[in-house]
PDB file of C-alpha atoms in Angstrom:
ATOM      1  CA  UNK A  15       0.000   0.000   0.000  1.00 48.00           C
ATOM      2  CA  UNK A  16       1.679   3.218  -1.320  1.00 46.00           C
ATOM      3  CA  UNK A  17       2.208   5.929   1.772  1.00 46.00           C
ATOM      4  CA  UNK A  18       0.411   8.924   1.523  1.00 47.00           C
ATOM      5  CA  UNK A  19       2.782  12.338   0.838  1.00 46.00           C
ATOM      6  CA  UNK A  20       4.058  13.629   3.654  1.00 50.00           C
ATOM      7  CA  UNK A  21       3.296  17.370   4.930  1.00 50.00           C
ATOM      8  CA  UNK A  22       6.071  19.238   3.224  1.00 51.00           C
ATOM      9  CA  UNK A  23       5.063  17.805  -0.096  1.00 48.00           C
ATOM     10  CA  UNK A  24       1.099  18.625   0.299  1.00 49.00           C
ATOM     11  CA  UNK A  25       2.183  21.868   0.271  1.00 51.00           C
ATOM     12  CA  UNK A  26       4.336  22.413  -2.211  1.00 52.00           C
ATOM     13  CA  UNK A  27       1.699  20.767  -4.569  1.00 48.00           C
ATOM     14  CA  UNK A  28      -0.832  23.113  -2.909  1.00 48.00           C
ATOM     15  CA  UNK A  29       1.416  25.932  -3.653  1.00 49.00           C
ATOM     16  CA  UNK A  30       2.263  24.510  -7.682  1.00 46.00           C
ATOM     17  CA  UNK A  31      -1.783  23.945  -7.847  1.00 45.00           C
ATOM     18  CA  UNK A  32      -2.733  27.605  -6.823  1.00 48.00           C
ATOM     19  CA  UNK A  33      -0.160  29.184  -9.127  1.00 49.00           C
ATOM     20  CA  UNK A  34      -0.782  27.163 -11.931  1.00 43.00           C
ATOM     21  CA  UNK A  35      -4.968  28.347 -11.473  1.00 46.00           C
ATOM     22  CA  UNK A  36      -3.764  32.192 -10.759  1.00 43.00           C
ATOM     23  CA  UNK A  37      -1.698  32.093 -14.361  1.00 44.00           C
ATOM     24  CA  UNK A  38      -4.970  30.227 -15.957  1.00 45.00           C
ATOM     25  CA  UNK A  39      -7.325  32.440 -14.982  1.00 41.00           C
ATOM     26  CA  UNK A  40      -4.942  35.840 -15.532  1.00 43.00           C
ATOM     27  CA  UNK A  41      -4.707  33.980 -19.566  1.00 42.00           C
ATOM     28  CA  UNK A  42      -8.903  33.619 -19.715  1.00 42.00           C
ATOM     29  CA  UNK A  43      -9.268  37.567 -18.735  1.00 40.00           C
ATOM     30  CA  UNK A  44      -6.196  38.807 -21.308  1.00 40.00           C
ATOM     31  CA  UNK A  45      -8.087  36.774 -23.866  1.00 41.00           C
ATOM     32  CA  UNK A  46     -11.426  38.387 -23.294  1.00 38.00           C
ATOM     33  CA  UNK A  47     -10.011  41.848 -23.187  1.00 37.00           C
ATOM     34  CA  UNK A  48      -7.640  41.566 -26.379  1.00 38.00           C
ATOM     35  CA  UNK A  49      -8.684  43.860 -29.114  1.00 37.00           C
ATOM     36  CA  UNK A  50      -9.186  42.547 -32.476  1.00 38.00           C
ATOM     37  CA  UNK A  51      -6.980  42.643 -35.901  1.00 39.00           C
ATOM     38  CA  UNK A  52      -7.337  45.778 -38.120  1.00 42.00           C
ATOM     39  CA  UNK A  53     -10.043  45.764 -40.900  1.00 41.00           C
ATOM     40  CA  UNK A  54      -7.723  45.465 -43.630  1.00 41.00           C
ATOM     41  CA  UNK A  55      -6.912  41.978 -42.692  1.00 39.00           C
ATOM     42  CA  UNK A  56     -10.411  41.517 -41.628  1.00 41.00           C
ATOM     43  CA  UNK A  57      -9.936  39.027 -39.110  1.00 40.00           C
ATOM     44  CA  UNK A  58      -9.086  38.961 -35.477  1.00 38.00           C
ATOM     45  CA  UNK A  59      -6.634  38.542 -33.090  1.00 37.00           C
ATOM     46  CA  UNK A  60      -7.216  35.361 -30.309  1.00 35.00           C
ATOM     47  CA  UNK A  61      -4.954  34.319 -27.509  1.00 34.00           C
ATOM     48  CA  UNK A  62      -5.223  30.510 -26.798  1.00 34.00           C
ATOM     49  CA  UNK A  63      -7.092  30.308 -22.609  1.00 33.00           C
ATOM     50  CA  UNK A  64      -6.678  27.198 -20.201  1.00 35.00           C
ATOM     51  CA  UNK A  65      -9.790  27.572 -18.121  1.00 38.00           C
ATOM     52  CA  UNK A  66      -8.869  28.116 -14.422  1.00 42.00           C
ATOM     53  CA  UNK A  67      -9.261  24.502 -12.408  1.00 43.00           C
ATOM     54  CA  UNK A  68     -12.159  24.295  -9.556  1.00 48.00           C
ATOM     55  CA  UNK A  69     -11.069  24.567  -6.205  1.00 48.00           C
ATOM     56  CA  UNK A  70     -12.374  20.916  -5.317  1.00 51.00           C
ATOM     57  CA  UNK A  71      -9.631  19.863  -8.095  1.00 48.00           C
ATOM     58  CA  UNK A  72      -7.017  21.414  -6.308  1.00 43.00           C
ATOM     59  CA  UNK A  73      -7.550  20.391  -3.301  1.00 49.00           C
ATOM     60  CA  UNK A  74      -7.646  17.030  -4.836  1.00 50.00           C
ATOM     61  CA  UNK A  75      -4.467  17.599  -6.403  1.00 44.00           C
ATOM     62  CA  UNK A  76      -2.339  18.843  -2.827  1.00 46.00           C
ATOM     63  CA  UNK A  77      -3.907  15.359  -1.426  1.00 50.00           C
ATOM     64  CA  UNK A  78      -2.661  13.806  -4.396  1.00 52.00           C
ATOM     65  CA  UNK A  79       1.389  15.308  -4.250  1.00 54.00           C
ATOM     66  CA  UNK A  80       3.737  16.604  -6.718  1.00 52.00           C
ATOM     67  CA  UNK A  81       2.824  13.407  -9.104  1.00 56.00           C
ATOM     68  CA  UNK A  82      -1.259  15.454  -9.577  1.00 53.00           C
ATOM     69  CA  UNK A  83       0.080  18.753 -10.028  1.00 49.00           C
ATOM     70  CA  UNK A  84       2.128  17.343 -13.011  1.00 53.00           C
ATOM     71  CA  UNK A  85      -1.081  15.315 -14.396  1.00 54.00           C
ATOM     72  CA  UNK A  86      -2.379  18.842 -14.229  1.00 54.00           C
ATOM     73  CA  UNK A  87       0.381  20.448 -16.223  1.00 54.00           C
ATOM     74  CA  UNK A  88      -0.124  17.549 -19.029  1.00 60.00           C
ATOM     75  CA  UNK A  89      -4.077  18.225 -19.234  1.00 57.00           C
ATOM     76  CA  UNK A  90      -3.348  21.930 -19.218  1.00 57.00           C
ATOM     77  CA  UNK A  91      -1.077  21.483 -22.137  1.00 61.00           C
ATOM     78  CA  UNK A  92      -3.723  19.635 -23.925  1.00 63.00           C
ATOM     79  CA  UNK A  93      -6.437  21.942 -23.091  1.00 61.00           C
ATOM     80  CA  UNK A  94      -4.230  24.662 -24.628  1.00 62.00           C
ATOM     81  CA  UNK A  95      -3.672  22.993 -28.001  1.00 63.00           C
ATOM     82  CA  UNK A  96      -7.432  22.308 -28.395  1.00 64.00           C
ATOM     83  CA  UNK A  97      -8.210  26.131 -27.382  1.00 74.00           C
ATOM     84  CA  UNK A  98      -5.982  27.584 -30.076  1.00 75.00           C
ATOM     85  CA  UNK A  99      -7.317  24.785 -32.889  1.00 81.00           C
ATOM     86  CA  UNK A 100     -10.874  25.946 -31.585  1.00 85.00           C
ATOM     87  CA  UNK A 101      -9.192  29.828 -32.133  1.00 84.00           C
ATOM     88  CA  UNK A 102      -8.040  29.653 -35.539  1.00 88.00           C
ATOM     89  CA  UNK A 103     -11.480  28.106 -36.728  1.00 92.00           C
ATOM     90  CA  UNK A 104     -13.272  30.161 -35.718  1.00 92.00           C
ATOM     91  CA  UNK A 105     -11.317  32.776 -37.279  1.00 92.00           C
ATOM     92  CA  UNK A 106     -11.589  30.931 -40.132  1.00 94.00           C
ATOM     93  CA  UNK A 107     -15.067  31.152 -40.178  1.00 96.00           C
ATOM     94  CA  UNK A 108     -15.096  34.914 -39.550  1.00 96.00           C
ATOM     95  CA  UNK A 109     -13.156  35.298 -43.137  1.00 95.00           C
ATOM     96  CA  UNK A 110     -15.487  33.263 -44.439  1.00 97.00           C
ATOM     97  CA  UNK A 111     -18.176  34.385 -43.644  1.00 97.00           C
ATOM     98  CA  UNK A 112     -16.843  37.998 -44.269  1.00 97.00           C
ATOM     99  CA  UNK A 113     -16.516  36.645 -47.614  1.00 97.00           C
ATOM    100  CA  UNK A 114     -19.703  35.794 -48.446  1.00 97.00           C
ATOM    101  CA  UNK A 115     -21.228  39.183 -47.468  1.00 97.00           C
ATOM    102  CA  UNK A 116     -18.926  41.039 -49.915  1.00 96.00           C
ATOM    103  CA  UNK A 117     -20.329  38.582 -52.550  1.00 97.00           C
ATOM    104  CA  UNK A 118     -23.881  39.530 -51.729  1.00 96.00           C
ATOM    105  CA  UNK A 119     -22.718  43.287 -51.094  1.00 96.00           C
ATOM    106  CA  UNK A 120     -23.563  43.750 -47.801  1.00 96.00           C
ATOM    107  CA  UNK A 121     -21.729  46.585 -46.129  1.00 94.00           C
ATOM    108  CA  UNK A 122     -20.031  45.524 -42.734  1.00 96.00           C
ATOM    109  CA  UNK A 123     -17.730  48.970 -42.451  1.00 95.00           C
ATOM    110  CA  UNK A 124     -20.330  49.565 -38.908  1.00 93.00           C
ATOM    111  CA  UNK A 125     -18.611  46.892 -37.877  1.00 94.00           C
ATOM    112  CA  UNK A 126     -14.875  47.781 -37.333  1.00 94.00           C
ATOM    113  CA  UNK A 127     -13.844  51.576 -35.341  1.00 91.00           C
ATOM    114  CA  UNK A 128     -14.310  54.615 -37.989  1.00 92.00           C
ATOM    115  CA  UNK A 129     -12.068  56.693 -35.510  1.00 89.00           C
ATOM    116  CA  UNK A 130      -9.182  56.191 -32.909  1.00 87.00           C
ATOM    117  CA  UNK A 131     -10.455  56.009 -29.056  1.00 79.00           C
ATOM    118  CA  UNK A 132      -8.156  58.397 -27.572  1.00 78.00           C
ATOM    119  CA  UNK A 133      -5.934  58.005 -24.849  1.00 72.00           C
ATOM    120  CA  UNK A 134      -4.042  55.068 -23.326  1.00 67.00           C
ATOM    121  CA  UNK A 135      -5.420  54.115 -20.097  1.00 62.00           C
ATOM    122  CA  UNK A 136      -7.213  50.527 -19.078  1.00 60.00           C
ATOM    123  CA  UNK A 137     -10.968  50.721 -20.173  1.00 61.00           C
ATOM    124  CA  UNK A 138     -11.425  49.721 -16.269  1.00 61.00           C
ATOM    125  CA  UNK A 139     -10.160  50.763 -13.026  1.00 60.00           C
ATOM    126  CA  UNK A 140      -8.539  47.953 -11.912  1.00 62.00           C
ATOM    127  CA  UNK A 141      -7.682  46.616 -16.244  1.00 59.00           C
ATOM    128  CA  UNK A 142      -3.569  47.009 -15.189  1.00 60.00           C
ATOM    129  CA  UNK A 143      -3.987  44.012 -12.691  1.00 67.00           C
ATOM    130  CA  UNK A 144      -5.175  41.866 -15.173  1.00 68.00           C
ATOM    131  CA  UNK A 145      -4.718  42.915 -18.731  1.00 67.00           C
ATOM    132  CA  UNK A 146      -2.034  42.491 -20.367  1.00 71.00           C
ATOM    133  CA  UNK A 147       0.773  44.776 -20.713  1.00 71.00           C
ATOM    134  CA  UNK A 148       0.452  45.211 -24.428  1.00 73.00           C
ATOM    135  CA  UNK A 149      -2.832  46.520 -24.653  1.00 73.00           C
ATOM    136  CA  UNK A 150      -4.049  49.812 -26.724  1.00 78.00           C
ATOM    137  CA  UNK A 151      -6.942  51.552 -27.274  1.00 82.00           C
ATOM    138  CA  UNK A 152      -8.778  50.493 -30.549  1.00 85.00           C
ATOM    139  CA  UNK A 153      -7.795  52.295 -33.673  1.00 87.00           C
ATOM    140  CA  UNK A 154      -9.592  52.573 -36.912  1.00 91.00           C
ATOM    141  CA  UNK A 155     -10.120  50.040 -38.790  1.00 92.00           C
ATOM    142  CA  UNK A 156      -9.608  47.469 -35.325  1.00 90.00           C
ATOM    143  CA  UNK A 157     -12.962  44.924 -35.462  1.00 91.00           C
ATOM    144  CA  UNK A 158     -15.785  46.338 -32.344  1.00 91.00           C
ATOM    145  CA  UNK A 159     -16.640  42.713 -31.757  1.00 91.00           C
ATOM    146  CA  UNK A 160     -14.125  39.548 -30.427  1.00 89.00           C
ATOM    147  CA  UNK A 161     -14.540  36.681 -33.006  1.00 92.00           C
ATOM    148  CA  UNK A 162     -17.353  34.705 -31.902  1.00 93.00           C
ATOM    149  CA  UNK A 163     -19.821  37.664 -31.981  1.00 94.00           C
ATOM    150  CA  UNK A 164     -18.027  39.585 -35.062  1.00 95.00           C
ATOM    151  CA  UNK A 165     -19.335  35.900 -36.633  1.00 96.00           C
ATOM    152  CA  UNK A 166     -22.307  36.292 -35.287  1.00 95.00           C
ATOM    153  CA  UNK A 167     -23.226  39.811 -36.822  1.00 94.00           C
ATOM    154  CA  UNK A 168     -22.079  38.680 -40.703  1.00 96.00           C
ATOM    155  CA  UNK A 169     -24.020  35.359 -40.181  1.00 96.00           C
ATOM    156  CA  UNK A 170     -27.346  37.383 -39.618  1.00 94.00           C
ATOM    157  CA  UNK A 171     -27.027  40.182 -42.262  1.00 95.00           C
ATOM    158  CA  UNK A 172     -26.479  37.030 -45.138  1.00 96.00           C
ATOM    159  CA  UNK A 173     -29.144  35.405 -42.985  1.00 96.00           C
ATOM    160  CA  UNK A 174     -31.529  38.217 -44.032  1.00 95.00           C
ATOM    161  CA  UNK A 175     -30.336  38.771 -47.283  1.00 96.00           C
ATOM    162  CA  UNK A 176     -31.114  35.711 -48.643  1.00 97.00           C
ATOM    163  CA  UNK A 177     -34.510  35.337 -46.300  1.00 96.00           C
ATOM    164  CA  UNK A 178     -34.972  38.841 -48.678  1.00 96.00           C
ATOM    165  CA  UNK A 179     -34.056  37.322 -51.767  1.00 96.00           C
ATOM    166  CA  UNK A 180     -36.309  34.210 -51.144  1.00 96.00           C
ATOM    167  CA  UNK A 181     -39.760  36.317 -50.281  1.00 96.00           C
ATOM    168  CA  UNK A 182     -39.177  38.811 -53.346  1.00 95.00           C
ATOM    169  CA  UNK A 183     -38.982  35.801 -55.613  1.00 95.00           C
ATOM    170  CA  UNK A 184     -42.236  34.725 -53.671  1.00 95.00           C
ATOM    171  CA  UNK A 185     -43.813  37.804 -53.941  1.00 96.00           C
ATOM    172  CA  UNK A 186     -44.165  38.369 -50.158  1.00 96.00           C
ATOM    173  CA  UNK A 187     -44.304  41.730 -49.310  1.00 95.00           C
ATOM    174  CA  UNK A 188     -41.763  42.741 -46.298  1.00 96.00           C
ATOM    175  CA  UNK A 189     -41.232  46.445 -47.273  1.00 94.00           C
ATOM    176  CA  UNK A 190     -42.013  46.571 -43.910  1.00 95.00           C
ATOM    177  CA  UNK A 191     -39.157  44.830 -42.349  1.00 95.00           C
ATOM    178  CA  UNK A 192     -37.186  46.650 -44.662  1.00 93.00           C
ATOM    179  CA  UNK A 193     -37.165  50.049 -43.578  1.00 92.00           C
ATOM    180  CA  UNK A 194     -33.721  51.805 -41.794  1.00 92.00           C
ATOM    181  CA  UNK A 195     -33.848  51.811 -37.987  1.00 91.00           C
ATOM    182  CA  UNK A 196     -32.855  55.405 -37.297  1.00 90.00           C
ATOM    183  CA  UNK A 197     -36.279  56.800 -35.782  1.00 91.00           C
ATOM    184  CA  UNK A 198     -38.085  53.066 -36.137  1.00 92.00           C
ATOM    185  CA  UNK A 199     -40.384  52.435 -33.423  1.00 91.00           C
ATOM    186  CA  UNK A 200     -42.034  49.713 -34.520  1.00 92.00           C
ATOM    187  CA  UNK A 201     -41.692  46.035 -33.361  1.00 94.00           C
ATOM    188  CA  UNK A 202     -39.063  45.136 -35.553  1.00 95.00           C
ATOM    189  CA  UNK A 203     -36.491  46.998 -33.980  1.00 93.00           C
ATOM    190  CA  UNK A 204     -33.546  44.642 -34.697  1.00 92.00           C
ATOM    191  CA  UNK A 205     -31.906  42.019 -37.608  1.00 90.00           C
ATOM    192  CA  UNK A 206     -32.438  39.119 -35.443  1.00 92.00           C
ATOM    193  CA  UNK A 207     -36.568  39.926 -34.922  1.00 95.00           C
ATOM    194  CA  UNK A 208     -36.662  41.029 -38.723  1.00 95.00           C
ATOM    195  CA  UNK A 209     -35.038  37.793 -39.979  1.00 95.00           C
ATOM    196  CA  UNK A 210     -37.505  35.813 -37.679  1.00 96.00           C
ATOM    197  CA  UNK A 211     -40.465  37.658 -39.283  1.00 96.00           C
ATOM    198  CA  UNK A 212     -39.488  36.917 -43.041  1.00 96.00           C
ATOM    199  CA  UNK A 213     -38.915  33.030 -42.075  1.00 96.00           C
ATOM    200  CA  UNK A 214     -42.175  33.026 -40.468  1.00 96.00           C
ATOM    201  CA  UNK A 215     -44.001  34.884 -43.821  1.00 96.00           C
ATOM    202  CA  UNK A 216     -42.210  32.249 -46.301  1.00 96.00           C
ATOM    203  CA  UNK A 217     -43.305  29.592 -44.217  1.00 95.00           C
ATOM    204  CA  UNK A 218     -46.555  30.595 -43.634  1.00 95.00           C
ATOM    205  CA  UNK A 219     -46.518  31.130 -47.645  1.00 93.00           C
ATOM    206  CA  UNK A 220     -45.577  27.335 -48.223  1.00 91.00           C
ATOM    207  CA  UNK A 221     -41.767  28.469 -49.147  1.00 82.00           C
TER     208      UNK A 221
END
C-alpha cells in the first residue's frame, strides 16, 4: 500500500496547484479583453485560454502530491492545443463568412472603429492588474466585436439577405421589415426579430 505524501510535499503541490490556477485564470481575462486585428486583414486577433481549475480539483491535487500537479500540467497542455485549434477556426469562419457578405454586397464597415479612441489608459479601473501589458486603445479600422460575436453579426445580415431574396422571388411583401432603424419604433427593432419575421411569412406562404 503506497504511503500517503508527507506534509512538506502537500504543500508544495498546494502551492504549484494555486499558481498554476492564478496564471490560468490571468490567460482567460487577457483573452477576453484583447482587441481585435485591423479591418484590412479583416480578421481577429485570439490568444489561446486554459480555463482556471475548480477549487475541489485542487484540493484534490495537494492530497494527491507533486505526481497530480504534473497530471495537471499535461491536461493543461492539452487543453491549450485544443483552445488555439478551436481559435483559428473560428477565425476561419469569420473570413469566411466575411466573404460571403462582400459577394452579396452587404456593407459591414459599422462593424470595425471609424475613428481612434483616444488616450491610453485601461478601459477599467482595476484593467492594469489583469490585462495584459500590451494593450491599446482600438484604432480605426480594429474589429468592435471579439470573433465569436463579429461571426455572429455577418451570419445574420447574409441570414436576411437571402430570407430577402427568397420572399421577393415569392412575392411576399416585407417592405415593412425593410425600412432603416434610425427613428423606427415599430416592433421590428432589430436584424435578429426582422429575420424571424421573413422566415415566419415564407413559411406561412408554403416556401
Amino acid at each position: 500500500t503506497p504511503h500517503p505524501p508527507d506534509k512538506r510535499l502537500r504543500t508544495q503541490a498546494a502551492h504549484l496547484a494555486m499558481s498554476f490556477s492564478l496564471a490560468s485564470a490571468s490567460a482567460c481575462a487577457s483573452s477576453a479583453s484583447c482587441s481585435v486585428a485591423s479591418k484590412s486583414r479583416r480578421r481577429a486577433s485570439h490568444a489561446a485560454t486554459v480555463s482556471a481549475l475548480p477549487a475541489q480539483e485542487l484540493a484534490q491535487v495537494a492530497e494527491g502530491g507533486v505526481g497530480g500537479v504534473l497530471a495537471i500540467f499535461g491536461v493543461a497542455g492539452g487543453l491549450a492545443a485544443v483552445s488555439a485549434l478551436s481559435a483559428a477556426r473560428i477565425e476561419q469562419r469569420v473570413d469566411e463568412a466575411i466573404a460571403k457578405a462582400e459577394s452579396y454586397g452587404i456593407d459591414l464597415t459599422d462593424l470595425y472603429y471609424d475613428f481612434d479612441v483616444p488616450g491610453d489608459q485601461y478601459p477599467f479601473g482595476d484593467g492594469e492588474d489583469w490585462m495584459p501589458a500590451s494593450w491599446k486603445p482600438p484604432k480605426t479600422g480594429d474589429s468592435k466585436y471579439l470573433p465569436t460575436k463579429m461571426l455572429g453579426q455577418i451570419q445574420i445580415r447574409t441570414n436576411q439577405y437571402e430570407a430577402i431574396e427568397k420572399c421577393k422571388a415569392a412575392g411576399i411583401d416585407i417592405e415593412d421589415l425593410c425600412v432603416p432603424f434610425e427613428g423606427y419604433e415599430g416592433e421590428f427593432d432589430t436584424n435578429a426579430k426582422r429575420l424571424i419575421e421573413m422566415r415566419k411569412r415564407l413559411e406561412a406562404a408554403g416556401k
